[in-house]
Tab-separated table of N, CA and C and ligand atoms in Angstrom:
chain	number	residue	atom	x	y	z
U	29	UNK	N	-17.196	170.907	134.128
U	29	UNK	CA	-17.927	170.197	135.191
U	29	UNK	C	-18.141	168.734	134.819
U	30	UNK	N	-17.929	167.842	135.778
U	30	UNK	CA	-18.228	166.424	135.517
U	30	UNK	C	-19.749	166.217	135.579
U	31	UNK	N	-20.181	165.053	135.104
U	31	UNK	CA	-21.610	164.735	135.165
U	31	UNK	C	-22.133	164.788	136.598
U	32	UNK	N	-21.348	164.219	137.524
U	32	UNK	CA	-21.772	164.195	138.937
U	32	UNK	C	-21.868	165.626	139.484
U	33	UNK	N	-20.900	166.473	139.087
U	33	UNK	CA	-20.943	167.873	139.550
U	33	UNK	C	-22.180	168.590	139.004
U	34	UNK	N	-22.554	168.280	137.758
U	34	UNK	CA	-23.769	168.895	137.190
U	34	UNK	C	-24.998	168.492	137.984
U	35	UNK	N	-25.052	167.208	138.356
U	35	UNK	CA	-26.197	166.745	139.148
U	35	UNK	C	-26.209	167.398	140.525
U	36	UNK	N	-25.041	167.396	141.165
U	36	UNK	CA	-24.934	167.977	142.508
U	36	UNK	C	-25.343	169.442	142.507
U	37	UNK	N	-24.944	170.162	141.450
U	37	UNK	CA	-25.263	171.587	141.366
U	37	UNK	C	-26.768	171.816	141.220
U	38	UNK	N	-27.476	170.791	140.720
U	38	UNK	CA	-28.922	170.952	140.499
U	38	UNK	C	-29.756	170.599	141.734
U	39	UNK	N	-29.161	169.948	142.725
U	39	UNK	CA	-29.933	169.614	143.934
U	39	UNK	C	-30.074	170.880	144.778
U	40	UNK	N	-31.309	171.218	145.112
U	40	UNK	CA	-31.543	172.414	145.921
U	40	UNK	C	-31.607	172.014	147.395
U	41	UNK	N	-30.869	172.725	148.234
U	41	UNK	CA	-30.933	172.464	149.680
U	41	UNK	C	-31.813	173.529	150.316
U	42	UNK	N	-32.886	173.069	150.956
U	42	UNK	CA	-33.858	174.002	151.539
U	42	UNK	C	-33.763	173.902	153.061
U	43	UNK	N	-33.264	174.964	153.713
U	43	UNK	CA	-33.108	174.885	155.159
U	43	UNK	C	-34.449	174.896	155.890
U	44	UNK	N	-34.492	174.179	157.000
U	44	UNK	CA	-35.660	174.188	157.907
U	44	UNK	C	-36.947	173.740	157.238
U	45	UNK	N	-36.865	172.771	156.323
U	45	UNK	CA	-38.068	172.160	155.722
U	45	UNK	C	-37.961	170.649	155.871
U	46	UNK	N	-39.006	169.924	156.252
U	46	UNK	CA	-40.328	170.418	156.649
U	46	UNK	C	-40.389	170.940	158.077
U	47	UNK	N	-39.258	170.824	158.815
U	47	UNK	CA	-39.248	171.458	160.135
U	47	UNK	C	-37.853	171.960	160.463
U	48	UNK	N	-37.766	172.776	161.475
U	48	UNK	CA	-36.524	173.440	161.841
U	48	UNK	C	-35.394	172.423	162.038
U	49	UNK	N	-34.240	172.747	161.488
U	49	UNK	CA	-33.070	171.885	161.678
U	49	UNK	C	-32.847	170.899	160.541
U	50	UNK	N	-33.868	170.652	159.691
U	50	UNK	CA	-33.698	169.716	158.571
U	50	UNK	C	-33.238	170.495	157.336
U	51	UNK	N	-32.184	169.997	156.703
U	51	UNK	CA	-31.722	170.552	155.416
U	51	UNK	C	-32.349	169.673	154.336
U	52	UNK	N	-33.455	170.097	153.754
U	52	UNK	CA	-34.179	169.254	152.801
U	52	UNK	C	-33.494	169.269	151.441
U	53	UNK	N	-33.243	168.080	150.894
U	53	UNK	CA	-32.600	167.957	149.577
U	53	UNK	C	-33.690	167.789	148.521
U	54	UNK	N	-33.846	168.796	147.699
U	54	UNK	CA	-34.924	168.837	146.706
U	54	UNK	C	-34.380	168.497	145.322
U	55	UNK	N	-34.871	167.360	144.776
U	55	UNK	CA	-34.377	166.923	143.456
U	55	UNK	C	-35.172	167.523	142.301
U	56	UNK	N	-36.170	168.357	142.590
U	56	UNK	CA	-37.019	168.804	141.475
U	56	UNK	C	-36.281	169.597	140.394
U	57	UNK	N	-35.196	170.350	140.701
U	57	UNK	CA	-34.471	170.984	139.582
U	57	UNK	C	-33.887	169.970	138.589
U	58	UNK	N	-33.551	168.768	139.062
U	58	UNK	CA	-33.065	167.726	138.140
U	58	UNK	C	-34.194	167.330	137.189
U	59	UNK	N	-35.412	167.261	137.716
U	59	UNK	CA	-36.559	166.810	136.911
U	59	UNK	C	-36.946	167.835	135.860
U	60	UNK	N	-36.609	169.098	136.124
U	60	UNK	CA	-36.952	170.174	135.183
U	60	UNK	C	-36.109	170.130	133.917
U	61	UNK	N	-34.961	169.436	133.993
U	61	UNK	CA	-34.012	169.437	132.876
U	61	UNK	C	-33.929	168.013	132.311
U	62	UNK	N	-34.537	167.760	131.153
U	62	UNK	CA	-34.583	166.395	130.635
U	62	UNK	C	-33.212	165.756	130.466
U	63	UNK	N	-32.182	166.550	130.143
U	63	UNK	CA	-30.860	165.940	129.950
U	63	UNK	C	-30.285	165.496	131.299
U	64	UNK	N	-30.550	166.268	132.359
U	64	UNK	CA	-30.079	165.877	133.697
U	64	UNK	C	-30.858	164.674	134.215
U	65	UNK	N	-32.153	164.630	133.926
U	65	UNK	CA	-33.003	163.522	134.366
U	65	UNK	C	-32.514	162.210	133.743
U	66	UNK	N	-32.259	162.282	132.456
U	66	UNK	CA	-31.783	161.114	131.736
U	66	UNK	C	-30.390	160.690	132.232
U	67	UNK	N	-29.537	161.690	132.487
U	67	UNK	CA	-28.199	161.427	133.013
U	67	UNK	C	-28.292	160.727	134.371
U	68	UNK	N	-29.161	161.238	135.257
U	68	UNK	CA	-29.303	160.643	136.594
U	68	UNK	C	-29.736	159.188	136.477
U	69	UNK	N	-30.700	158.900	135.607
U	69	UNK	CA	-31.175	157.516	135.447
U	69	UNK	C	-30.057	156.626	134.893
U	70	UNK	N	-29.289	157.142	133.926
U	70	UNK	CA	-28.170	156.369	133.366
U	70	UNK	C	-27.135	156.050	134.445
U	71	UNK	N	-26.778	157.070	135.240
U	71	UNK	CA	-25.729	156.881	136.252
U	71	UNK	C	-26.196	155.952	137.369
U	72	UNK	N	-27.487	156.022	137.703
U	72	UNK	CA	-28.022	155.109	138.732
U	72	UNK	C	-28.038	153.670	138.216
U	73	UNK	N	-28.366	153.513	136.935
U	73	UNK	CA	-28.481	152.160	136.367
U	73	UNK	C	-27.112	151.500	136.170
U	74	UNK	N	-26.093	152.298	135.843
U	74	UNK	CA	-24.780	151.726	135.471
U	74	UNK	C	-24.249	150.666	136.443
U	75	UNK	N	-24.140	150.983	137.766
U	75	UNK	CA	-23.540	149.980	138.665
U	75	UNK	C	-24.465	148.806	138.970
U	76	UNK	N	-25.714	148.891	138.520
U	76	UNK	CA	-26.687	147.828	138.828
U	76	UNK	C	-26.750	146.770	137.732
U	77	UNK	N	-26.052	147.075	136.623
U	77	UNK	CA	-26.036	146.102	135.529
U	77	UNK	C	-25.209	144.897	135.964
U	78	UNK	N	-25.513	143.737	135.454
U	78	UNK	CA	-24.731	142.528	135.741
U	78	UNK	C	-24.795	142.072	137.196
U	79	UNK	N	-25.801	142.513	137.955
U	79	UNK	CA	-25.978	141.989	139.320
U	79	UNK	C	-27.032	140.878	139.331
U	80	UNK	N	-27.582	140.572	138.161
U	80	UNK	CA	-28.608	139.527	138.105
U	80	UNK	C	-29.942	139.973	138.687
U	81	UNK	N	-30.188	141.275	138.664
U	81	UNK	CA	-31.431	141.794	139.251
U	81	UNK	C	-32.643	141.424	138.402
U	82	UNK	N	-33.768	141.208	139.083
U	82	UNK	CA	-35.019	140.910	138.370
U	82	UNK	C	-36.095	141.962	138.631
U	83	UNK	N	-35.991	142.723	139.744
U	83	UNK	CA	-36.995	143.752	140.060
U	83	UNK	C	-36.320	144.939	140.744
U	84	UNK	N	-36.900	146.125	140.514
U	84	UNK	CA	-36.507	147.315	141.266
U	84	UNK	C	-37.705	147.737	142.108
U	85	UNK	N	-37.517	147.830	143.430
U	85	UNK	CA	-38.578	148.307	144.318
U	85	UNK	C	-38.310	149.775	144.639
U	86	UNK	N	-39.243	150.650	144.295
U	86	UNK	CA	-39.129	152.071	144.599
U	86	UNK	C	-40.008	152.420	145.783
U	87	UNK	N	-39.481	153.294	146.658
U	87	UNK	CA	-40.216	153.660	147.867
U	87	UNK	C	-40.952	154.983	147.646
U	88	UNK	N	-42.263	154.977	147.935
U	88	UNK	CA	-43.082	156.187	147.827
U	88	UNK	C	-42.499	157.297	148.696
U	89	UNK	N	-42.477	158.517	148.254
U	89	UNK	CA	-42.976	158.993	146.974
U	89	UNK	C	-41.855	159.213	145.964
U	90	UNK	N	-40.716	159.668	146.435
U	90	UNK	CA	-39.710	160.112	145.468
U	90	UNK	C	-38.912	158.963	144.856
U	91	UNK	N	-39.091	157.748	145.425
U	91	UNK	CA	-38.517	156.570	144.760
U	91	UNK	C	-39.313	156.167	143.525
U	92	UNK	N	-40.470	156.855	143.310
U	92	UNK	CA	-41.311	156.558	142.142
U	92	UNK	C	-40.920	157.400	140.926
U	93	UNK	N	-39.971	158.311	141.100
U	93	UNK	CA	-39.653	159.219	139.986
U	93	UNK	C	-38.538	158.631	139.128
U	94	UNK	N	-37.361	158.432	139.728
U	94	UNK	CA	-36.260	157.828	138.970
U	94	UNK	C	-36.384	156.308	138.926
U	95	UNK	N	-37.065	155.730	139.914
U	95	UNK	CA	-37.148	154.265	140.008
U	95	UNK	C	-37.590	153.590	138.719
U	96	UNK	N	-38.736	153.953	138.154
U	96	UNK	CA	-39.169	153.303	136.911
U	96	UNK	C	-38.223	153.562	135.736
U	97	UNK	N	-37.575	154.723	135.713
U	97	UNK	CA	-36.622	155.008	134.632
U	97	UNK	C	-35.408	154.083	134.722
U	98	UNK	N	-34.955	153.853	135.959
U	98	UNK	CA	-33.799	152.966	136.152
U	98	UNK	C	-34.196	151.526	135.820
U	99	UNK	N	-35.379	151.108	136.279
U	99	UNK	CA	-35.857	149.742	135.997
U	99	UNK	C	-35.936	149.511	134.485
U	100	UNK	N	-36.436	150.508	133.782
U	100	UNK	CA	-36.556	150.387	132.318
U	100	UNK	C	-35.178	150.218	131.680
U	101	UNK	N	-34.193	150.985	132.164
U	101	UNK	CA	-32.829	150.868	131.616
U	101	UNK	C	-32.230	149.493	131.906
U	102	UNK	N	-32.616	148.891	133.041
U	102	UNK	CA	-32.076	147.574	133.405
U	102	UNK	C	-32.882	146.447	132.764
U	103	UNK	N	-34.023	146.789	132.177
U	103	UNK	CA	-34.876	145.768	131.561
U	103	UNK	C	-35.546	144.872	132.590
U	104	UNK	N	-35.878	145.470	133.776
U	104	UNK	CA	-36.542	144.690	134.834
U	104	UNK	C	-37.816	145.411	135.274
U	105	UNK	N	-38.659	144.708	136.029
U	105	UNK	CA	-39.925	145.283	136.467
U	105	UNK	C	-39.758	146.254	137.623
U	106	UNK	N	-40.690	147.212	137.714
U	106	UNK	CA	-40.733	148.163	138.824
U	106	UNK	C	-41.838	147.748	139.790
U	107	UNK	N	-41.509	147.691	141.081
U	107	UNK	CA	-42.497	147.339	142.115
U	107	UNK	C	-42.642	148.520	143.075
U	108	UNK	N	-43.867	149.054	143.229
U	108	UNK	CA	-44.049	150.161	144.168
U	108	UNK	C	-44.162	149.681	145.616
U	109	UNK	N	-43.402	150.321	146.497
U	109	UNK	CA	-43.579	150.138	147.946
U	109	UNK	C	-44.253	151.417	148.434
U	110	UNK	N	-45.477	151.256	148.982
U	110	UNK	CA	-46.284	152.444	149.255
U	110	UNK	C	-46.607	152.599	150.731
U	111	UNK	N	-47.032	153.806	151.081
U	111	UNK	CA	-47.522	154.058	152.435
U	111	UNK	C	-48.787	153.239	152.664
U	112	UNK	N	-49.051	152.920	153.917
U	112	UNK	CA	-50.159	152.026	154.274
U	112	UNK	C	-51.485	152.486	153.675
U	113	UNK	N	-52.244	151.511	153.167
U	113	UNK	CA	-53.614	151.793	152.718
U	113	UNK	C	-53.749	152.230	151.273
U	114	UNK	N	-52.647	152.272	150.518
U	114	UNK	CA	-52.708	152.773	149.133
U	114	UNK	C	-52.784	151.657	148.096
U	115	UNK	N	-52.249	150.487	148.423
U	115	UNK	CA	-52.207	149.407	147.430
U	115	UNK	C	-53.495	148.590	147.506
U	116	UNK	N	-54.136	148.324	146.359
U	116	UNK	CA	-55.481	147.741	146.375
U	116	UNK	C	-55.547	146.241	146.605
U	117	UNK	N	-54.478	145.515	146.295
U	117	UNK	CA	-54.554	144.052	146.426
U	117	UNK	C	-53.936	143.613	147.754
U	118	UNK	N	-53.791	142.303	147.925
U	118	UNK	CA	-53.287	141.779	149.203
U	118	UNK	C	-51.840	142.234	149.425
U	119	UNK	N	-51.561	142.758	150.605
U	119	UNK	CA	-50.229	143.337	150.849
U	119	UNK	C	-49.524	142.673	152.025
U	120	UNK	N	-48.209	142.848	152.049
U	120	UNK	CA	-47.396	142.631	153.239
U	120	UNK	C	-47.101	144.019	153.786
U	121	UNK	N	-46.976	144.156	155.124
U	121	UNK	CA	-46.673	145.493	155.633
U	121	UNK	C	-45.595	145.445	156.709
U	122	UNK	N	-44.911	146.569	156.849
U	122	UNK	CA	-43.823	146.689	157.824
U	122	UNK	C	-43.881	148.078	158.455
U	123	UNK	N	-43.893	148.107	159.791
U	123	UNK	CA	-43.901	149.388	160.513
U	123	UNK	C	-42.506	149.667	161.055
U	124	UNK	N	-42.149	150.927	161.083
U	124	UNK	CA	-40.829	151.294	161.595
U	124	UNK	C	-40.901	152.640	162.286
U	125	UNK	N	-39.884	152.912	163.111
U	125	UNK	CA	-39.881	154.137	163.910
U	125	UNK	C	-39.316	155.308	163.108
U	126	UNK	N	-39.974	156.446	163.235
U	126	UNK	CA	-39.428	157.688	162.686
U	126	UNK	C	-38.921	158.517	163.870
U	127	UNK	N	-38.341	159.671	163.571
U	127	UNK	CA	-37.844	160.526	164.653
U	127	UNK	C	-38.982	160.822	165.647
U	128	UNK	N	-40.162	161.146	165.108
U	128	UNK	CA	-41.347	161.301	165.952
U	128	UNK	C	-42.415	160.367	165.410
U	129	UNK	N	-42.794	159.366	166.214
U	129	UNK	CA	-43.864	158.459	165.806
U	129	UNK	C	-43.362	157.310	164.956
U	130	UNK	N	-44.275	156.755	164.139
U	130	UNK	CA	-43.898	155.606	163.328
U	130	UNK	C	-44.582	155.681	161.964
U	131	UNK	N	-44.143	154.820	161.042
U	131	UNK	CA	-44.721	154.789	159.692
U	131	UNK	C	-44.888	153.336	159.288
U	132	UNK	N	-45.802	153.098	158.360
U	132	UNK	CA	-45.998	151.744	157.834
U	132	UNK	C	-45.920	151.807	156.320
U	133	UNK	N	-45.157	150.868	155.723
U	133	UNK	CA	-45.103	150.757	154.265
U	133	UNK	C	-45.559	149.361	153.848
U	134	UNK	N	-46.026	149.262	152.604
U	134	UNK	CA	-46.603	148.011	152.129
U	134	UNK	C	-46.147	147.682	150.709
U	135	UNK	N	-46.226	146.389	150.385
U	135	UNK	CA	-45.961	145.933	149.015
U	135	UNK	C	-47.023	144.903	148.655
U	136	UNK	N	-47.402	144.848	147.393
U	136	UNK	CA	-48.304	143.780	146.950
U	136	UNK	C	-47.586	142.445	147.106
U	137	UNK	N	-48.250	141.543	147.813
U	137	UNK	CA	-47.665	140.238	148.128
U	137	UNK	C	-47.200	139.482	146.873
U	138	UNK	N	-47.983	139.589	145.779
U	138	UNK	CA	-47.670	138.782	144.595
U	138	UNK	C	-46.801	139.507	143.562
U	139	UNK	N	-46.254	140.694	143.940
U	139	UNK	CA	-45.330	141.378	143.019
U	139	UNK	C	-43.925	140.784	143.072
U	140	UNK	N	-43.636	140.015	144.139
U	140	UNK	CA	-42.294	139.453	144.337
U	140	UNK	C	-42.418	137.985	144.711
U	141	UNK	N	-41.398	137.202	144.368
U	141	UNK	CA	-41.371	135.818	144.858
U	141	UNK	C	-39.921	135.364	145.042
U	142	UNK	N	-39.747	134.089	145.347
U	142	UNK	CA	-38.418	133.591	145.739
U	142	UNK	C	-37.430	133.566	144.574
U	143	UNK	N	-37.890	133.822	143.362
U	143	UNK	CA	-36.972	133.905	142.222
U	143	UNK	C	-36.398	135.304	142.040
U	144	UNK	N	-36.888	136.272	142.816
U	144	UNK	CA	-36.495	137.664	142.560
U	144	UNK	C	-35.241	138.103	143.306
U	145	UNK	N	-34.393	138.815	142.558
U	145	UNK	CA	-33.224	139.520	143.098
U	145	UNK	C	-33.553	141.006	142.949
U	146	UNK	N	-33.554	141.712	144.067
U	146	UNK	CA	-34.168	143.031	144.108
U	146	UNK	C	-33.156	144.129	144.443
U	147	UNK	N	-33.323	145.276	143.778
U	147	UNK	CA	-32.645	146.492	144.225
U	147	UNK	C	-33.723	147.433	144.769
U	148	UNK	N	-33.435	148.020	145.932
U	148	UNK	CA	-34.353	148.981	146.554
U	148	UNK	C	-33.856	150.378	146.243
U	149	UNK	N	-34.752	151.226	145.739
U	149	UNK	CA	-34.353	152.577	145.318
U	149	UNK	C	-35.173	153.662	146.031
U	150	UNK	N	-34.477	154.720	146.448
U	150	UNK	CA	-35.155	155.918	146.968
U	150	UNK	C	-34.281	157.121	146.615
U	151	UNK	N	-34.825	158.333	146.779
U	151	UNK	CA	-34.010	159.499	146.417
U	151	UNK	C	-32.897	159.763	147.429
U	152	UNK	N	-33.252	159.718	148.726
U	152	UNK	CA	-32.298	160.102	149.769
U	152	UNK	C	-32.180	158.985	150.809
U	153	UNK	N	-30.946	158.594	151.129
U	153	UNK	CA	-30.695	157.734	152.294
U	153	UNK	C	-30.353	158.656	153.456
U	154	UNK	N	-31.237	158.686	154.454
U	154	UNK	CA	-30.980	159.525	155.640
U	154	UNK	C	-30.595	158.591	156.786
U	155	UNK	N	-31.514	158.270	157.697
U	155	UNK	CA	-31.162	157.366	158.809
U	155	UNK	C	-31.156	155.903	158.372
U	156	UNK	N	-31.744	155.617	157.220
U	156	UNK	CA	-31.793	154.233	156.741
U	156	UNK	C	-33.021	153.466	157.209
U	157	UNK	N	-33.850	154.074	158.049
U	157	UNK	CA	-35.024	153.367	158.572
U	157	UNK	C	-35.990	152.931	157.470
U	158	UNK	N	-36.221	153.802	156.509
U	158	UNK	CA	-37.165	153.494	155.429
U	158	UNK	C	-36.626	152.367	154.541
U	159	UNK	N	-35.351	152.475	154.161
U	159	UNK	CA	-34.759	151.464	153.279
U	159	UNK	C	-34.704	150.107	153.987
U	160	UNK	N	-34.437	150.126	155.285
U	160	UNK	CA	-34.379	148.869	156.036
U	160	UNK	C	-35.762	148.222	156.092
U	161	UNK	N	-36.792	149.044	156.304
U	161	UNK	CA	-38.162	148.503	156.334
U	161	UNK	C	-38.533	147.943	154.954
U	162	UNK	N	-38.114	148.631	153.898
U	162	UNK	CA	-38.380	148.139	152.535
U	162	UNK	C	-37.694	146.789	152.327
U	163	UNK	N	-36.477	146.639	152.841
U	163	UNK	CA	-35.746	145.376	152.717
U	163	UNK	C	-36.478	144.263	153.470
U	164	UNK	N	-37.025	144.590	154.626
U	164	UNK	CA	-37.792	143.601	155.402
U	164	UNK	C	-38.983	143.098	154.596
U	165	UNK	N	-39.672	144.028	153.917
U	165	UNK	CA	-40.822	143.638	153.088
U	165	UNK	C	-40.408	142.697	151.960
U	166	UNK	N	-39.315	143.048	151.306
U	166	UNK	CA	-38.835	142.239	150.171
U	166	UNK	C	-38.506	140.822	150.649
U	167	UNK	N	-37.851	140.750	151.802
U	167	UNK	CA	-37.474	139.435	152.342
U	167	UNK	C	-38.706	138.652	152.774
U	168	UNK	N	-39.684	139.355	153.361
U	168	UNK	CA	-40.926	138.669	153.770
U	168	UNK	C	-41.666	138.094	152.569
U	169	UNK	N	-41.512	138.751	151.421
U	169	UNK	CA	-42.149	138.248	150.195
U	169	UNK	C	-41.380	137.059	149.622
U	170	UNK	N	-40.246	136.711	150.245
U	170	UNK	CA	-39.472	135.546	149.819
U	170	UNK	C	-38.358	135.885	148.845
U	171	UNK	N	-38.230	137.169	148.481
U	171	UNK	CA	-37.222	137.581	147.498
U	171	UNK	C	-35.923	137.975	148.203
U	172	UNK	N	-34.873	138.140	147.395
U	172	UNK	CA	-33.576	138.503	147.959
U	172	UNK	C	-33.251	139.966	147.660
U	173	UNK	N	-32.775	140.691	148.684
U	173	UNK	CA	-32.300	142.061	148.457
U	173	UNK	C	-30.842	141.976	148.030
U	174	UNK	N	-30.570	142.419	146.799
U	174	UNK	CA	-29.200	142.337	146.292
U	174	UNK	C	-28.458	143.651	146.488
U	175	UNK	N	-29.183	144.783	146.463
U	175	UNK	CA	-28.509	146.079	146.523
U	175	UNK	C	-29.501	147.189	146.871
U	176	UNK	N	-28.924	148.332	147.256
U	176	UNK	CA	-29.697	149.558	147.486
U	176	UNK	C	-29.162	150.641	146.545
U	177	UNK	N	-30.040	151.519	146.114
U	177	UNK	CA	-29.646	152.570	145.179
U	177	UNK	C	-30.328	153.890	145.563
U	178	UNK	N	-29.518	154.933	145.711
U	178	UNK	CA	-30.050	156.245	146.108
U	178	UNK	C	-29.428	157.325	145.231
U	179	UNK	N	-30.123	158.408	145.045
U	179	UNK	CA	-29.498	159.540	144.364
U	179	UNK	C	-28.424	160.125	145.282
U	180	UNK	N	-28.748	160.206	146.573
U	180	UNK	CA	-27.756	160.764	147.508
U	180	UNK	C	-27.885	160.142	148.881
U	181	UNK	N	-26.781	160.197	149.635
U	181	UNK	CA	-26.815	159.769	151.033
U	181	UNK	C	-26.370	160.927	151.918
U	182	UNK	N	-26.968	160.992	153.099
U	182	UNK	CA	-26.580	161.985	154.105
U	182	UNK	C	-25.672	161.244	155.082
U	183	UNK	N	-24.369	161.357	154.828
U	183	UNK	CA	-23.376	160.508	155.495
U	183	UNK	C	-23.429	160.621	157.021
U	184	UNK	N	-23.682	161.835	157.515
U	184	UNK	CA	-23.633	162.067	158.971
U	184	UNK	C	-24.747	161.331	159.716
U	185	UNK	N	-25.757	160.855	159.027
U	185	UNK	CA	-26.846	160.114	159.696
U	185	UNK	C	-26.577	158.603	159.725
U	186	UNK	N	-25.493	158.196	159.097
U	186	UNK	CA	-25.019	156.809	159.178
U	186	UNK	C	-26.050	155.758	158.753
U	187	UNK	N	-26.841	156.100	157.757
U	187	UNK	CA	-27.850	155.165	157.264
U	187	UNK	C	-27.256	153.869	156.733
U	188	UNK	N	-26.093	153.983	156.120
U	188	UNK	CA	-25.490	152.782	155.513
U	188	UNK	C	-25.257	151.693	156.544
U	189	UNK	N	-24.941	152.103	157.768
U	189	UNK	CA	-24.677	151.099	158.814
U	189	UNK	C	-25.905	150.245	159.091
U	190	UNK	N	-27.094	150.778	158.809
U	190	UNK	CA	-28.321	150.015	159.078
U	190	UNK	C	-28.667	149.068	157.938
U	191	UNK	N	-27.969	149.194	156.839
U	191	UNK	CA	-28.316	148.371	155.673
U	191	UNK	C	-27.479	147.107	155.568
U	192	UNK	N	-26.630	146.856	156.568
U	192	UNK	CA	-25.840	145.628	156.589
U	192	UNK	C	-24.779	145.625	155.499
U	193	UNK	N	-24.494	144.439	154.998
U	193	UNK	CA	-23.353	144.308	154.080
U	193	UNK	C	-23.768	144.424	152.614
U	194	UNK	N	-25.038	144.664	152.346
U	194	UNK	CA	-25.501	144.725	150.948
U	194	UNK	C	-24.816	145.882	150.219
U	195	UNK	N	-24.635	145.731	148.908
U	195	UNK	CA	-24.102	146.826	148.101
U	195	UNK	C	-25.041	148.013	148.185
U	196	UNK	N	-24.462	149.194	148.370
U	196	UNK	CA	-25.277	150.403	148.458
U	196	UNK	C	-24.655	151.432	147.514
U	197	UNK	N	-25.426	151.875	146.531
U	197	UNK	CA	-24.901	152.789	145.508
U	197	UNK	C	-25.598	154.146	145.627
U	198	UNK	N	-24.853	155.216	145.413
U	198	UNK	CA	-25.433	156.561	145.428
U	198	UNK	C	-24.543	157.450	144.573
U	199	UNK	N	-25.124	158.526	144.069
U	199	UNK	CA	-24.374	159.413	143.179
U	199	UNK	C	-23.710	160.549	143.945
U	200	UNK	N	-24.374	161.006	145.019
U	200	UNK	CA	-23.906	162.190	145.747
U	200	UNK	C	-23.886	161.901	147.241
U	201	UNK	N	-22.929	162.516	147.934
U	201	UNK	CA	-22.833	162.372	149.401
U	201	UNK	C	-22.802	163.757	150.036
U	202	UNK	N	-23.572	163.919	151.094
U	202	UNK	CA	-23.535	165.190	151.867
U	202	UNK	C	-23.144	164.900	153.296
J	329	AMP	P1	-34.685	157.657	156.426
J	329	AMP	O1	-35.715	156.598	156.692
J	329	AMP	O2	-34.311	158.426	157.649
J	329	AMP	O3	-33.465	157.128	155.693
J	329	AMP	O4	-35.362	158.752	155.529
J	329	AMP	C1	-35.518	158.490	154.234
J	329	AMP	C2	-36.780	159.060	153.668
J	329	AMP	O5	-37.047	160.394	154.056
J	329	AMP	C3	-36.597	159.065	152.184
J	329	AMP	O6	-37.810	158.633	151.585
J	329	AMP	C4	-36.261	160.495	151.854
J	329	AMP	O7	-36.909	160.869	150.678
J	329	AMP	C5	-36.744	161.309	153.026
J	329	AMP	N1	-35.739	162.228	153.564
J	329	AMP	C6	-35.084	162.108	154.752
J	329	AMP	N2	-34.275	163.140	154.969
J	329	AMP	C7	-34.369	163.939	153.890
J	329	AMP	C8	-33.751	165.175	153.499
J	329	AMP	N3	-32.865	165.816	154.284
J	329	AMP	N4	-34.092	165.705	152.304
J	329	AMP	C9	-34.981	165.072	151.503
J	329	AMP	N5	-35.598	163.934	151.817
J	329	AMP	C10	-35.302	163.353	152.996
């Protein structure tokens, strides 16, 4: 088995969670195995080297798991992008549409500035709405979005098309 096949084999697909019709991709079996966890962080970090990145922005909640590990491997800072109302200092916020209703995410205004080259990280790229909103926040803070990084993408939802021409990296495709 290749490294990618080992990772793919560890992702659990849970039908009809959190609601009927959704095939939920659960990364927790990867987290249970320290060698797989370390492998995932190494493989995510590899293509991000030499891009001149200065910060990795992880999206709550599951972008907070591998995100700091990848940032540490790249030798750059980790910036949390959180759901509304969680960050204690002055924030920028961005609202976006979900399948039903809307969501708001926030970043600390002073975690980023015009010198920053940023990679946005999350576990799953689905429709791309969350990653696009995260990119809007980064740009509003004056920083540049250089790339996106995901453990996996759900190709049939065409999320990549919403992310424009930026480099988008992922380990697995469904
Ligand atoms: P989206 O904004 O549609 O790209 O959705 C991305 C967010 O929802 C990410 O934070 C994912 O963690 C989560 N997500 C969407 N679809 C799935 C799925 N099928 N399995 C696991 N997480 C998902």
